[in-house]
mmCIF file of C-alpha atoms in Angstrom:
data_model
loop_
_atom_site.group_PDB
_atom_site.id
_atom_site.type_symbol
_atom_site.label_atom_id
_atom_site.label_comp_id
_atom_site.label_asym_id
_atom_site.label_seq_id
_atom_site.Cartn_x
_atom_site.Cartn_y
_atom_site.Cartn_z
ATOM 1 C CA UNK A 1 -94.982 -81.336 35.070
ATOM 2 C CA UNK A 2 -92.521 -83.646 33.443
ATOM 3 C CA UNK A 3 -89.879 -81.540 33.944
ATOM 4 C CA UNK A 4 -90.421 -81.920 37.799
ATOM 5 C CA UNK A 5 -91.491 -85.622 37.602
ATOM 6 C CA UNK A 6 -87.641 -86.138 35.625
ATOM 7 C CA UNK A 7 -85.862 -84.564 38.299
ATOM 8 C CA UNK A 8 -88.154 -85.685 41.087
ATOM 9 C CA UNK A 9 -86.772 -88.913 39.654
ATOM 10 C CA UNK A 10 -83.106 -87.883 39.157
ATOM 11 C CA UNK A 11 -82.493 -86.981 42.425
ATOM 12 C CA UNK A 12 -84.042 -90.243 43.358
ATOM 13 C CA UNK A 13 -81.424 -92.413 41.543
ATOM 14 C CA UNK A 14 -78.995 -89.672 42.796
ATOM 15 C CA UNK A 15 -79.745 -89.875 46.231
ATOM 16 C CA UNK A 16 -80.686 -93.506 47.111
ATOM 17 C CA UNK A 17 -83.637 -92.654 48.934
ATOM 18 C CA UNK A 18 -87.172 -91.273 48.250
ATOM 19 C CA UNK A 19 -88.697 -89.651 51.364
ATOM 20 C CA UNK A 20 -91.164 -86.603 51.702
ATOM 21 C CA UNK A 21 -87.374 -84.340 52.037
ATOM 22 C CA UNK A 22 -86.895 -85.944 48.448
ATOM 23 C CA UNK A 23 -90.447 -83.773 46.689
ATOM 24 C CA UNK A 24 -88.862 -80.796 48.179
ATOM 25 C CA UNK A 25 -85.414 -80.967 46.768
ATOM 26 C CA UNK A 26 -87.064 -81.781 43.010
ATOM 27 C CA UNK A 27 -88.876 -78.582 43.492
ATOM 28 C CA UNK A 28 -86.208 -75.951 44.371
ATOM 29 C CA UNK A 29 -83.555 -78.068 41.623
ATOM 30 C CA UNK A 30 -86.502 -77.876 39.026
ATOM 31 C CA UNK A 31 -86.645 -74.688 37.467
ATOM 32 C CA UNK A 32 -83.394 -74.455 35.655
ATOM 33 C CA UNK A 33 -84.282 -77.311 33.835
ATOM 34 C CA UNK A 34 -88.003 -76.568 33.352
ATOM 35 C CA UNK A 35 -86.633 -72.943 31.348
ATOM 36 C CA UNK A 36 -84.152 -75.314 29.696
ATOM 37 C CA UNK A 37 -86.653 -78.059 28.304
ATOM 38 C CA UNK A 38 -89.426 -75.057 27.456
ATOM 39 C CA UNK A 39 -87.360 -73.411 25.367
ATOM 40 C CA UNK A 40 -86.128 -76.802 23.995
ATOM 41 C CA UNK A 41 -89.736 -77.433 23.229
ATOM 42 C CA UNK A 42 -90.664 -74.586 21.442
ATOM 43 C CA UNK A 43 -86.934 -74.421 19.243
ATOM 44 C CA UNK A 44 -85.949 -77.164 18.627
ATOM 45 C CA UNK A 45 -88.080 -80.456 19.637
ATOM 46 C CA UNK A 46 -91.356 -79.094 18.301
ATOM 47 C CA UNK A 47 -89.463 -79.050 14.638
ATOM 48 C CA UNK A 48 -87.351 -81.963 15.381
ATOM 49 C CA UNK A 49 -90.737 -84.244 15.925
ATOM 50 C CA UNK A 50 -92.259 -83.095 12.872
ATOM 51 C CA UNK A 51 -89.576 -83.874 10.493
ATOM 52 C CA UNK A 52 -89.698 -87.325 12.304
ATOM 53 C CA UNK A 53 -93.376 -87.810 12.693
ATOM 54 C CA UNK A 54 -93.494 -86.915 8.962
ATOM 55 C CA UNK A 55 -91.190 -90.166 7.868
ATOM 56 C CA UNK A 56 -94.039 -92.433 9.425
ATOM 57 C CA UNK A 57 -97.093 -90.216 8.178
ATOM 58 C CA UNK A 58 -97.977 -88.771 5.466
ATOM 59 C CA UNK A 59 -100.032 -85.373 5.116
ATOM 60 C CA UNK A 60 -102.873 -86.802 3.865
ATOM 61 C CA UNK A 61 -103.322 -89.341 6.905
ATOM 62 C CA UNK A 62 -106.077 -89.260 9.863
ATOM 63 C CA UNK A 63 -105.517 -86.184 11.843
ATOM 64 C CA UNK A 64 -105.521 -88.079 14.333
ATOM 65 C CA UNK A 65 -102.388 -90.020 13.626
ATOM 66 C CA UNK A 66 -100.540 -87.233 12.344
ATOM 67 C CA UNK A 67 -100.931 -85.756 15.880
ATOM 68 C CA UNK A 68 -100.303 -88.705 17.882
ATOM 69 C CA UNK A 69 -97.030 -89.403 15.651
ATOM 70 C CA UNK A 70 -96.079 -85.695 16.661
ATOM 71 C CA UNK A 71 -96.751 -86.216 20.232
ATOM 72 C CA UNK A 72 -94.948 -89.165 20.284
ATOM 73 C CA UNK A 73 -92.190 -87.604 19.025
ATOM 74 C CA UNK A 74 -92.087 -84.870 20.744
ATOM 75 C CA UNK A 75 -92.349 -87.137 24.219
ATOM 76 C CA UNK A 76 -89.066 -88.839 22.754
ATOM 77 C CA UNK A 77 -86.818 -85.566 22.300
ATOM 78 C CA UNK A 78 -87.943 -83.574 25.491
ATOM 79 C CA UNK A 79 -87.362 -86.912 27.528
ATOM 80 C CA UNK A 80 -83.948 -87.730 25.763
ATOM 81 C CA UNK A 81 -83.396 -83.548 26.190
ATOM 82 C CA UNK A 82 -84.338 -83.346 29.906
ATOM 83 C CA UNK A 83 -82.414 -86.425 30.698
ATOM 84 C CA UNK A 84 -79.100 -85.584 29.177
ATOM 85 C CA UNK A 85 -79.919 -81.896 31.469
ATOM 86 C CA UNK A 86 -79.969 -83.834 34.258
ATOM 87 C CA UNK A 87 -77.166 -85.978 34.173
ATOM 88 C CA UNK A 88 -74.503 -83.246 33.119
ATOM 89 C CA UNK A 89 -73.665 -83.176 36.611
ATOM 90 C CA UNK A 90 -73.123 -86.493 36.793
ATOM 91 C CA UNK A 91 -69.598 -87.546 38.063
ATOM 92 C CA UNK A 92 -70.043 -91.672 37.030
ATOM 93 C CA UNK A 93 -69.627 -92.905 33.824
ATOM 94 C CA UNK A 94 -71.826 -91.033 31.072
ATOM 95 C CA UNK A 95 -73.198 -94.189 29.060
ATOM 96 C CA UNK A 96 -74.763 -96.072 31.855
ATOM 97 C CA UNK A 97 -76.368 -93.026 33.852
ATOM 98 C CA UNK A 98 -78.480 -91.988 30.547
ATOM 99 C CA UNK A 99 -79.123 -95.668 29.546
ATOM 100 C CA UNK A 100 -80.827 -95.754 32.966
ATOM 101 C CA UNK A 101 -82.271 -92.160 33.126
ATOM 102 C CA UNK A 102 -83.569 -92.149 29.555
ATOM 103 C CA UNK A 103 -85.393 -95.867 28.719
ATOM 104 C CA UNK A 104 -87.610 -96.065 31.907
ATOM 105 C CA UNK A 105 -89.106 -92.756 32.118
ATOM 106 C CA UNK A 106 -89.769 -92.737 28.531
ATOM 107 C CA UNK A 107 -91.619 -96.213 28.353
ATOM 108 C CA UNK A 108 -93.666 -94.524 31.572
ATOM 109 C CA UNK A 109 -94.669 -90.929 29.836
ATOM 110 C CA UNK A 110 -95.503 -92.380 26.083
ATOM 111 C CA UNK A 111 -97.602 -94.888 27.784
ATOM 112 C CA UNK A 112 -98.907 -92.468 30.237
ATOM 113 C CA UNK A 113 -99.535 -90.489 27.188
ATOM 114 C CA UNK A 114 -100.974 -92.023 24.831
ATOM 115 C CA UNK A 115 -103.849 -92.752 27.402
ATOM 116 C CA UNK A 116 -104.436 -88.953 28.094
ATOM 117 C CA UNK A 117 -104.412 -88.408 24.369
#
């Protein structure tokens, strides 16, 4: 789902314009990415967010905050992973594409997050 949801919005900042035309297109551009960011999840951001999420927890903390430190973390790489995907294509200027591709959708998923949690 976020996979689609960050190129549903992708192709939004890419295209101008967000019509019915624009669900489609996310759908058929999606599934690169989506067998990109799962095996990024399961290599390399499920270990990644541990080794961070164990700098603000310790073992012996809640359960509960060990996993919502992992979640969190994990939100933070697959978002940072899926944007810099979807911007390889870009032909602008690196910096400001993933300054605005990265920041907004990951305010919206930890705080959509941390409420399904």
């Amino acid at each position: 789902m976020m996979a689609y949801v960050m190129t549903l919005y992708n192709t939004v900042l890419a295209t101008g314009t967000f019509t019915n035309l624009t669900f489609f297109i996310a759908l058929k551009n999606m599934w690169i990415e989506y067998i990109i960011i799962g095996l990024l999840a399961y290599f390399v951001s499920s270990h990644l967010a541990k080794m961070c999420a164990f700098r603000v927890v310790q073992p012996g903390d809640r359960p509960i905050f060990i996993i919502f430190a992992i979640q969190t973390f994990t939100v933070i790489w697959q978002v940072a992973f899926a944007s810099v995907i979807s911007v390889f294509h870009a032909d602008t200027a690196l910096p400001p594409i993933l300054y605005q591709t990265i920041l907004p959708p990951t305010a919206k998923i930890l705080s959509w997050h941390s409420h399904c949690s």
